[in-house]
Short mmCIF file of N, CA, C and O in Angstrom, two decimals:
data_model
loop_
_atom_site.label_atom_id
_atom_site.label_comp_id
_atom_site.label_asym_id
_atom_site.label_seq_id
_atom_site.Cartn_x
_atom_site.Cartn_y
_atom_site.Cartn_z
N MET A 1 94.55 85.80 143.57
CA MET A 1 94.85 85.03 142.39
C MET A 1 95.80 83.90 142.71
O MET A 1 95.60 82.77 142.35
N SER A 2 96.86 84.22 143.43
CA SER A 2 97.89 83.22 143.69
C SER A 2 97.41 82.21 144.72
O SER A 2 96.84 82.56 145.74
N ALA A 3 97.68 80.98 144.44
CA ALA A 3 97.34 79.90 145.36
C ALA A 3 98.59 79.56 146.17
O ALA A 3 99.70 79.86 145.76
N PRO A 4 98.40 78.94 147.33
CA PRO A 4 99.58 78.52 148.10
C PRO A 4 100.45 77.60 147.27
O PRO A 4 99.96 76.75 146.54
N SER A 5 101.74 77.77 147.39
CA SER A 5 102.67 77.00 146.57
C SER A 5 103.80 76.47 147.44
O SER A 5 104.26 77.14 148.35
N MET A 6 104.23 75.25 147.12
CA MET A 6 105.36 74.66 147.83
C MET A 6 106.64 74.77 147.00
O MET A 6 107.64 74.14 147.30
N THR A 7 106.61 75.58 145.97
CA THR A 7 107.73 75.69 145.05
C THR A 7 109.02 76.09 145.76
O THR A 7 110.06 75.47 145.57
N ARG A 8 108.95 77.13 146.58
CA ARG A 8 110.16 77.59 147.27
C ARG A 8 110.71 76.51 148.19
O ARG A 8 111.92 76.32 148.29
N PHE A 9 109.81 75.84 148.89
CA PHE A 9 110.21 74.77 149.81
C PHE A 9 110.96 73.67 149.05
O PHE A 9 112.01 73.21 149.49
N VAL A 10 110.42 73.27 147.92
CA VAL A 10 111.03 72.19 147.13
C VAL A 10 112.33 72.66 146.49
O VAL A 10 113.33 71.94 146.50
N MET A 11 112.36 73.87 145.95
CA MET A 11 113.55 74.37 145.25
C MET A 11 114.75 74.58 146.18
O MET A 11 115.89 74.51 145.74
N LYS A 12 114.50 74.83 147.46
CA LYS A 12 115.59 75.03 148.41
C LYS A 12 116.27 73.72 148.79
O LYS A 12 117.35 73.74 149.36
N ARG A 13 115.64 72.62 148.51
CA ARG A 13 116.17 71.31 148.87
C ARG A 13 116.48 70.52 147.60
O ARG A 13 115.57 69.96 146.98
N PRO A 14 117.75 70.45 147.20
CA PRO A 14 118.12 69.79 145.94
C PRO A 14 117.68 68.33 145.88
O PRO A 14 117.24 67.87 144.83
N TRP A 15 117.75 67.62 146.97
CA TRP A 15 117.35 66.22 146.96
C TRP A 15 115.85 66.08 146.70
O TRP A 15 115.42 65.19 145.99
N LEU A 16 115.07 67.00 147.26
CA LEU A 16 113.63 66.96 147.04
C LEU A 16 113.29 67.39 145.62
O LEU A 16 112.38 66.83 144.98
N LYS A 17 114.04 68.35 145.08
CA LYS A 17 113.83 68.78 143.70
C LYS A 17 114.10 67.64 142.73
O LYS A 17 113.32 67.41 141.79
N ARG A 18 115.21 66.90 142.95
CA ARG A 18 115.52 65.75 142.08
C ARG A 18 114.43 64.69 142.16
O ARG A 18 114.12 64.03 141.17
N TRP A 19 113.85 64.52 143.32
CA TRP A 19 112.81 63.52 143.51
C TRP A 19 111.49 63.96 142.87
O TRP A 19 110.76 63.16 142.31
N MET A 20 111.19 65.25 142.93
CA MET A 20 109.92 65.78 142.44
C MET A 20 109.92 66.07 140.94
O MET A 20 108.86 66.11 140.33
N GLN A 21 111.07 66.29 140.33
CA GLN A 21 111.15 66.66 138.92
C GLN A 21 110.47 65.64 138.00
O GLN A 21 109.64 66.02 137.18
N PRO A 22 110.78 64.34 138.10
CA PRO A 22 110.10 63.38 137.23
C PRO A 22 108.59 63.33 137.49
O PRO A 22 107.80 63.18 136.56
N LEU A 23 108.21 63.51 138.74
CA LEU A 23 106.78 63.52 139.08
C LEU A 23 106.07 64.71 138.45
O LEU A 23 104.97 64.58 137.90
N SER A 24 106.72 65.88 138.47
CA SER A 24 106.10 67.07 137.89
C SER A 24 106.01 66.95 136.36
O SER A 24 105.03 67.38 135.75
N GLU A 25 107.04 66.37 135.74
CA GLU A 25 107.00 66.16 134.28
C GLU A 25 105.91 65.17 133.90
O GLU A 25 105.19 65.37 132.92
N TRP A 26 105.77 64.12 134.69
CA TRP A 26 104.71 63.15 134.43
C TRP A 26 103.34 63.81 134.55
O TRP A 26 102.46 63.61 133.72
N TYR A 27 103.16 64.62 135.59
CA TYR A 27 101.87 65.28 135.80
C TYR A 27 101.54 66.24 134.66
O TYR A 27 100.40 66.29 134.19
N ALA A 28 102.52 67.00 134.22
CA ALA A 28 102.29 67.94 133.11
C ALA A 28 101.89 67.19 131.84
O ALA A 28 101.01 67.64 131.10
N ASN A 29 102.51 66.05 131.58
CA ASN A 29 102.14 65.26 130.40
C ASN A 29 100.77 64.62 130.57
O ASN A 29 100.00 64.52 129.62
N ALA A 30 100.47 64.17 131.79
CA ALA A 30 99.18 63.52 132.04
C ALA A 30 98.02 64.51 131.99
O ALA A 30 96.89 64.13 131.70
N ALA A 31 98.30 65.78 132.27
CA ALA A 31 97.24 66.79 132.25
C ALA A 31 96.64 66.94 130.85
O ALA A 31 95.47 67.24 130.71
N GLY A 32 97.43 66.74 129.82
CA GLY A 32 96.93 66.70 128.45
C GLY A 32 96.83 68.04 127.74
O GLY A 32 96.50 68.07 126.56
N TYR A 33 97.11 69.14 128.43
CA TYR A 33 96.97 70.43 127.76
C TYR A 33 98.02 70.62 126.66
O TYR A 33 97.78 71.32 125.68
N ARG A 34 99.17 70.00 126.81
CA ARG A 34 100.21 70.12 125.77
C ARG A 34 99.81 69.39 124.49
O ARG A 34 100.22 69.76 123.40
N LYS A 35 99.00 68.35 124.63
CA LYS A 35 98.60 67.56 123.46
C LYS A 35 97.63 68.30 122.55
O LYS A 35 97.45 67.93 121.41
N ILE A 36 97.01 69.36 123.09
CA ILE A 36 96.13 70.17 122.24
C ILE A 36 96.75 71.54 121.97
O ILE A 36 96.08 72.46 121.52
N GLY A 37 98.06 71.67 122.26
CA GLY A 37 98.81 72.85 121.87
C GLY A 37 98.80 74.00 122.86
O GLY A 37 99.21 75.10 122.51
N LEU A 38 98.37 73.78 124.10
CA LEU A 38 98.32 74.85 125.08
C LEU A 38 99.60 74.90 125.91
O LEU A 38 100.35 73.94 125.98
N ARG A 39 99.81 76.04 126.54
CA ARG A 39 100.87 76.20 127.54
C ARG A 39 100.19 76.29 128.90
O ARG A 39 98.99 76.53 129.00
N VAL A 40 100.98 76.18 129.95
CA VAL A 40 100.42 76.15 131.30
C VAL A 40 99.69 77.46 131.63
O VAL A 40 98.65 77.44 132.28
N ASP A 41 100.19 78.59 131.20
CA ASP A 41 99.53 79.86 131.51
C ASP A 41 98.26 80.09 130.69
O ASP A 41 97.47 80.98 131.01
N ASP A 42 98.05 79.28 129.66
CA ASP A 42 96.79 79.38 128.90
C ASP A 42 95.63 78.85 129.72
O ASP A 42 94.46 79.12 129.40
N LEU A 43 95.91 78.11 130.78
CA LEU A 43 94.87 77.51 131.60
C LEU A 43 94.36 78.44 132.69
O LEU A 43 93.39 78.12 133.37
N ILE A 44 94.99 79.59 132.87
CA ILE A 44 94.57 80.53 133.91
C ILE A 44 93.25 81.17 133.49
O ILE A 44 93.14 81.73 132.40
N PRO A 45 92.22 81.10 134.36
CA PRO A 45 90.92 81.70 134.00
C PRO A 45 91.03 83.22 133.88
O PRO A 45 91.74 83.87 134.64
N GLU A 46 90.30 83.77 132.95
CA GLU A 46 90.36 85.21 132.67
C GLU A 46 89.32 86.00 133.46
O GLU A 46 89.02 87.12 133.13
N GLU A 47 88.79 85.46 134.54
CA GLU A 47 87.69 86.08 135.25
C GLU A 47 88.14 87.16 136.23
O GLU A 47 87.33 87.96 136.69
N SER A 48 89.41 87.21 136.56
CA SER A 48 89.92 88.16 137.54
C SER A 48 90.34 89.46 136.86
O SER A 48 90.83 89.46 135.73
N ASP A 49 90.20 90.57 137.58
CA ASP A 49 90.65 91.86 137.05
C ASP A 49 92.16 91.87 136.87
O ASP A 49 92.67 92.47 135.93
N VAL A 50 92.86 91.19 137.77
CA VAL A 50 94.33 91.14 137.68
C VAL A 50 94.74 90.41 136.40
O VAL A 50 95.64 90.86 135.68
N VAL A 51 94.08 89.31 136.09
CA VAL A 51 94.42 88.55 134.89
C VAL A 51 94.06 89.36 133.63
O VAL A 51 94.82 89.36 132.66
N MET A 52 92.94 90.03 133.66
CA MET A 52 92.55 90.85 132.51
C MET A 52 93.59 91.96 132.25
O MET A 52 93.96 92.23 131.11
N LEU A 53 94.07 92.58 133.33
CA LEU A 53 95.09 93.61 133.17
C LEU A 53 96.40 93.01 132.66
O LEU A 53 97.07 93.59 131.81
N ALA A 54 96.74 91.81 133.15
CA ALA A 54 97.96 91.14 132.68
C ALA A 54 97.85 90.81 131.20
O ALA A 54 98.83 90.93 130.46
N LEU A 55 96.67 90.39 130.75
CA LEU A 55 96.48 90.09 129.33
C LEU A 55 96.64 91.36 128.47
O LEU A 55 97.15 91.29 127.36
N LYS A 56 96.21 92.51 129.01
CA LYS A 56 96.39 93.76 128.28
C LYS A 56 97.85 94.16 128.19
O LYS A 56 98.25 94.85 127.26
N ARG A 57 98.65 93.73 129.16
CA ARG A 57 100.07 94.08 129.18
C ARG A 57 100.94 93.14 128.34
O ARG A 57 102.13 93.38 128.18
N LEU A 58 100.36 92.08 127.85
CA LEU A 58 101.14 91.15 127.02
C LEU A 58 101.59 91.84 125.73
O LEU A 58 100.87 92.67 125.18
N PRO A 59 102.77 91.50 125.24
CA PRO A 59 103.18 92.01 123.93
C PRO A 59 102.20 91.52 122.86
O PRO A 59 101.62 90.44 122.99
N PRO A 60 102.00 92.30 121.79
CA PRO A 60 101.00 91.93 120.77
C PRO A 60 101.21 90.53 120.18
O PRO A 60 100.24 89.79 120.00
N LYS A 61 102.42 90.14 119.91
CA LYS A 61 102.67 88.82 119.33
C LYS A 61 102.28 87.71 120.30
O LYS A 61 101.66 86.72 119.91
N GLU A 62 102.64 87.88 121.57
CA GLU A 62 102.31 86.87 122.58
C GLU A 62 100.79 86.78 122.77
O GLU A 62 100.24 85.68 122.92
N ALA A 63 100.10 87.92 122.73
CA ALA A 63 98.65 87.91 122.86
C ALA A 63 98.00 87.21 121.66
O ALA A 63 97.06 86.42 121.83
N TYR A 64 98.53 87.47 120.45
CA TYR A 64 98.01 86.81 119.25
C TYR A 64 98.24 85.30 119.33
O TYR A 64 97.34 84.51 119.02
N ASP A 65 99.45 84.91 119.73
CA ASP A 65 99.77 83.48 119.85
C ASP A 65 98.87 82.79 120.87
O ASP A 65 98.45 81.65 120.67
N ARG A 66 98.56 83.49 121.95
CA ARG A 66 97.69 82.92 122.98
C ARG A 66 96.29 82.67 122.42
O ARG A 66 95.71 81.59 122.62
N VAL A 67 95.75 83.65 121.74
CA VAL A 67 94.42 83.49 121.15
C VAL A 67 94.42 82.35 120.12
O VAL A 67 93.49 81.54 120.08
N PHE A 68 95.48 82.26 119.32
CA PHE A 68 95.58 81.19 118.34
C PHE A 68 95.60 79.82 119.03
O PHE A 68 94.90 78.90 118.61
N ARG A 69 96.41 79.70 120.10
CA ARG A 69 96.47 78.42 120.83
C ARG A 69 95.13 78.06 121.43
O ARG A 69 94.70 76.90 121.39
N LEU A 70 94.42 79.03 122.00
CA LEU A 70 93.12 78.75 122.60
C LEU A 70 92.09 78.32 121.55
O LEU A 70 91.32 77.38 121.77
N ARG A 71 92.08 79.00 120.41
CA ARG A 71 91.13 78.63 119.34
C ARG A 71 91.44 77.25 118.77
O ARG A 71 90.53 76.46 118.51
N ARG A 72 92.72 76.96 118.59
CA ARG A 72 93.11 75.66 118.07
C ARG A 72 92.75 74.55 119.07
O ARG A 72 92.25 73.49 118.68
N ALA A 73 92.96 74.82 120.36
CA ALA A 73 92.61 73.83 121.39
C ALA A 73 91.10 73.61 121.44
O ALA A 73 90.62 72.48 121.60
N PHE A 74 90.33 74.69 121.28
CA PHE A 74 88.88 74.57 121.26
C PHE A 74 88.43 73.73 120.07
O PHE A 74 87.55 72.87 120.18
N GLN A 75 89.06 73.95 118.92
CA GLN A 75 88.73 73.17 117.73
C GLN A 75 89.07 71.69 117.93
O GLN A 75 88.30 70.81 117.54
N CYS A 76 90.22 71.42 118.56
CA CYS A 76 90.58 70.02 118.86
C CYS A 76 89.58 69.39 119.81
O CYS A 76 89.22 68.22 119.66
N SER A 77 89.11 70.16 120.76
CA SER A 77 88.14 69.66 121.73
C SER A 77 86.81 69.33 121.04
O SER A 77 86.20 68.30 121.33
N LEU A 78 86.40 70.19 120.13
CA LEU A 78 85.14 69.95 119.42
C LEU A 78 85.22 68.72 118.53
O LEU A 78 84.26 67.96 118.41
N SER A 79 86.36 68.51 117.91
CA SER A 79 86.51 67.38 117.00
C SER A 79 86.99 66.10 117.70
O SER A 79 87.13 65.07 117.06
N HIS A 80 87.23 66.20 119.02
CA HIS A 80 87.69 65.04 119.80
C HIS A 80 88.96 64.43 119.23
O HIS A 80 89.09 63.21 119.13
N GLN A 81 89.89 65.29 118.84
CA GLN A 81 91.16 64.83 118.30
C GLN A 81 92.30 65.58 118.97
O GLN A 81 92.12 66.70 119.46
N LEU A 82 93.45 64.95 118.98
CA LEU A 82 94.66 65.60 119.47
C LEU A 82 95.47 66.10 118.29
O LEU A 82 95.30 65.64 117.17
N LEU A 83 96.34 67.04 118.55
CA LEU A 83 97.20 67.55 117.49
C LEU A 83 98.25 66.51 117.12
O LEU A 83 98.59 65.66 117.94
N PRO A 84 98.76 66.57 115.90
CA PRO A 84 99.89 65.69 115.55
C PRO A 84 101.09 66.00 116.46
O PRO A 84 101.21 67.10 116.99
N LYS A 85 101.95 65.03 116.63
CA LYS A 85 103.09 65.15 117.56
C LYS A 85 103.94 66.39 117.27
O LYS A 85 104.42 67.05 118.18
N ASP A 86 104.13 66.73 116.00
CA ASP A 86 104.98 67.87 115.68
C ASP A 86 104.34 69.22 116.02
O ASP A 86 105.03 70.22 116.12
N GLN A 87 103.01 69.26 116.22
CA GLN A 87 102.33 70.51 116.57
C GLN A 87 102.01 70.61 118.06
O GLN A 87 101.60 71.67 118.53
N GLN A 88 102.20 69.54 118.81
CA GLN A 88 101.95 69.58 120.24
C GLN A 88 103.01 70.44 120.92
O GLN A 88 104.13 70.57 120.43
N THR A 89 102.64 71.03 122.06
CA THR A 89 103.58 71.85 122.81
C THR A 89 104.65 70.97 123.44
O THR A 89 104.33 70.02 124.15
N LYS A 90 105.89 71.30 123.18
CA LYS A 90 107.00 70.54 123.75
C LYS A 90 107.32 71.12 125.14
O LYS A 90 107.04 72.29 125.41
N PRO A 91 107.89 70.32 126.03
CA PRO A 91 108.19 70.81 127.39
C PRO A 91 109.04 72.08 127.40
O PRO A 91 108.83 72.96 128.24
N GLU A 92 109.99 72.21 126.49
CA GLU A 92 110.83 73.41 126.49
C GLU A 92 110.07 74.64 125.98
O GLU A 92 110.47 75.77 126.24
N GLU A 93 108.96 74.45 125.26
CA GLU A 93 108.14 75.57 124.80
C GLU A 93 107.10 75.97 125.84
O GLU A 93 106.49 77.03 125.72
N ASP A 94 106.91 75.14 126.84
CA ASP A 94 105.88 75.38 127.86
C ASP A 94 106.47 76.18 129.01
O ASP A 94 106.82 75.66 130.05
N TYR A 95 106.59 77.49 128.79
CA TYR A 95 107.16 78.36 129.82
C TYR A 95 106.08 79.33 130.31
O TYR A 95 105.05 79.52 129.68
N LEU A 96 106.33 79.93 131.47
CA LEU A 96 105.40 80.89 132.04
C LEU A 96 105.56 82.23 131.34
O LEU A 96 106.64 82.81 131.34
N TYR A 97 104.51 82.71 130.73
CA TYR A 97 104.57 84.01 130.07
C TYR A 97 103.59 85.00 130.69
O TYR A 97 103.78 86.20 130.62
N LEU A 98 102.56 84.51 131.37
CA LEU A 98 101.55 85.37 131.96
C LEU A 98 101.73 85.49 133.47
O LEU A 98 101.48 86.55 134.05
N SER A 99 102.17 84.44 134.11
CA SER A 99 102.32 84.43 135.57
C SER A 99 103.25 85.52 136.09
O SER A 99 102.94 86.15 137.10
N PRO A 100 104.41 85.77 135.45
CA PRO A 100 105.26 86.87 135.95
C PRO A 100 104.56 88.23 135.90
O PRO A 100 104.73 89.04 136.82
N ILE A 101 103.76 88.46 134.89
CA ILE A 101 103.03 89.73 134.79
C ILE A 101 101.97 89.79 135.88
O ILE A 101 101.76 90.84 136.50
N ILE A 102 101.30 88.68 136.15
CA ILE A 102 100.29 88.63 137.20
C ILE A 102 100.93 88.91 138.56
O ILE A 102 100.39 89.69 139.37
N LYS A 103 102.07 88.30 138.82
CA LYS A 103 102.77 88.55 140.09
C LYS A 103 103.18 90.01 140.22
O LYS A 103 103.09 90.61 141.29
N GLU A 104 103.62 90.60 139.13
CA GLU A 104 104.01 92.01 139.12
C GLU A 104 102.81 92.90 139.45
O GLU A 104 102.92 93.83 140.26
N ILE A 105 101.65 92.60 138.86
CA ILE A 105 100.44 93.39 139.12
C ILE A 105 99.99 93.22 140.56
O ILE A 105 99.58 94.18 141.22
N GLU A 106 100.05 91.99 141.08
CA GLU A 106 99.68 91.76 142.48
C GLU A 106 100.60 92.53 143.42
O GLU A 106 100.16 93.09 144.41
N GLN A 107 101.89 92.57 143.09
CA GLN A 107 102.85 93.34 143.89
C GLN A 107 102.52 94.82 143.83
O GLN A 107 102.56 95.52 144.84
N GLU A 108 102.18 95.32 142.65
CA GLU A 108 101.79 96.73 142.50
C GLU A 108 100.55 97.03 143.33
O GLU A 108 100.47 98.08 143.97
N ASN A 109 99.58 96.12 143.32
CA ASN A 109 98.35 96.34 144.09
C ASN A 109 98.64 96.35 145.59
O ASN A 109 98.07 97.15 146.34
N ARG A 110 99.52 95.43 146.05
CA ARG A 110 99.89 95.42 147.47
C ARG A 110 100.59 96.72 147.85
O ARG A 110 100.30 97.32 148.89
N GLU A 111 101.50 97.15 146.99
CA GLU A 111 102.23 98.39 147.26
C GLU A 111 101.28 99.59 147.25
O GLU A 111 101.38 100.47 148.10
N ARG A 112 100.33 99.61 146.32
CA ARG A 112 99.36 100.69 146.26
C ARG A 112 98.51 100.71 147.52
O ARG A 112 98.23 101.76 148.10
N GLY A 113 98.10 99.51 147.97
CA GLY A 113 97.31 99.43 149.21
C GLY A 113 98.09 99.90 150.41
O GLY A 113 97.55 100.59 151.29
N ASP A 114 99.38 99.55 150.47
CA ASP A 114 100.22 100.01 151.58
C ASP A 114 100.38 101.52 151.56
O ASP A 114 100.35 102.18 152.61
N LEU A 115 100.57 102.08 150.37
CA LEU A 115 100.73 103.53 150.27
C LEU A 115 99.44 104.28 150.59
O LEU A 115 99.47 105.34 151.21
N GLU A 116 98.30 103.72 150.20
CA GLU A 116 97.03 104.37 150.49
C GLU A 116 96.68 104.28 151.97
O GLU A 116 95.98 105.14 152.50
N ALA A 117 97.15 103.25 152.66
CA ALA A 117 96.87 103.08 154.08
C ALA A 117 97.86 103.85 154.96
O ALA A 117 97.68 103.92 156.17
N MET A 118 98.87 104.42 154.34
CA MET A 118 99.90 105.12 155.11
C MET A 118 99.33 106.40 155.70
O MET A 118 98.60 107.13 155.03
N VAL A 119 99.68 106.65 156.94
CA VAL A 119 99.26 107.87 157.61
C VAL A 119 100.48 108.76 157.78
O VAL A 119 101.51 108.32 158.31
N VAL A 120 100.35 110.01 157.36
CA VAL A 120 101.46 110.96 157.46
C VAL A 120 101.15 111.92 158.58
O VAL A 120 100.10 112.57 158.60
N ASN A 121 102.07 112.01 159.54
CA ASN A 121 101.92 112.94 160.66
C ASN A 121 102.87 114.10 160.46
O ASN A 121 104.08 113.90 160.28
N ASN A 122 102.33 115.29 160.47
CA ASN A 122 103.17 116.49 160.36
C ASN A 122 103.65 116.89 161.74
O ASN A 122 102.86 116.96 162.69
N LYS A 123 104.92 117.17 161.85
CA LYS A 123 105.45 117.65 163.11
C LYS A 123 105.19 119.15 163.22
O LYS A 123 105.41 119.89 162.28
N LYS A 124 104.72 119.55 164.38
CA LYS A 124 104.48 120.97 164.61
C LYS A 124 105.78 121.63 165.04
O LYS A 124 106.56 121.06 165.81
N LYS A 125 105.99 122.81 164.53
CA LYS A 125 107.20 123.54 164.91
C LYS A 125 107.01 124.10 166.31
O LYS A 125 105.97 124.68 166.65
N SER A 126 108.02 123.93 167.11
CA SER A 126 107.95 124.47 168.48
C SER A 126 108.41 125.91 168.48
O SER A 126 109.32 126.31 167.73
N LYS A 127 107.79 126.71 169.32
CA LYS A 127 108.16 128.14 169.42
C LYS A 127 109.26 128.27 170.45
O LYS A 127 109.04 128.07 171.64
N SER A 128 110.44 128.61 170.03
CA SER A 128 111.56 128.81 170.96
C SER A 128 112.27 130.08 170.69
O SER A 128 112.44 130.56 169.66
#
């Protein structure tokens, strides 16, 4: 699910973070998903088992809000209109709500795989 990311590299270097911040804000605005009321995690495809499990783990209110945002965005797309400025997603409202759950599930799967691949050797008691 996770794609390679340069986030850690950029965040460790304050000068690079200051340089990239305006560029990232411009890109998020140019993407246009905020203008139809979506958040960045609403764009994650639901085709993966990990994402489906993460959606099941969402709190009921967050899951309802997500469905509402997706339906409203679909309606805007059909009518070829953008939402009024007061209904568009503001940058401070555009936070990650699904990605942390996805990362947690991926970590659980890695840990489960490591535990299942573990080989346990029993020591034989020596006769003395």
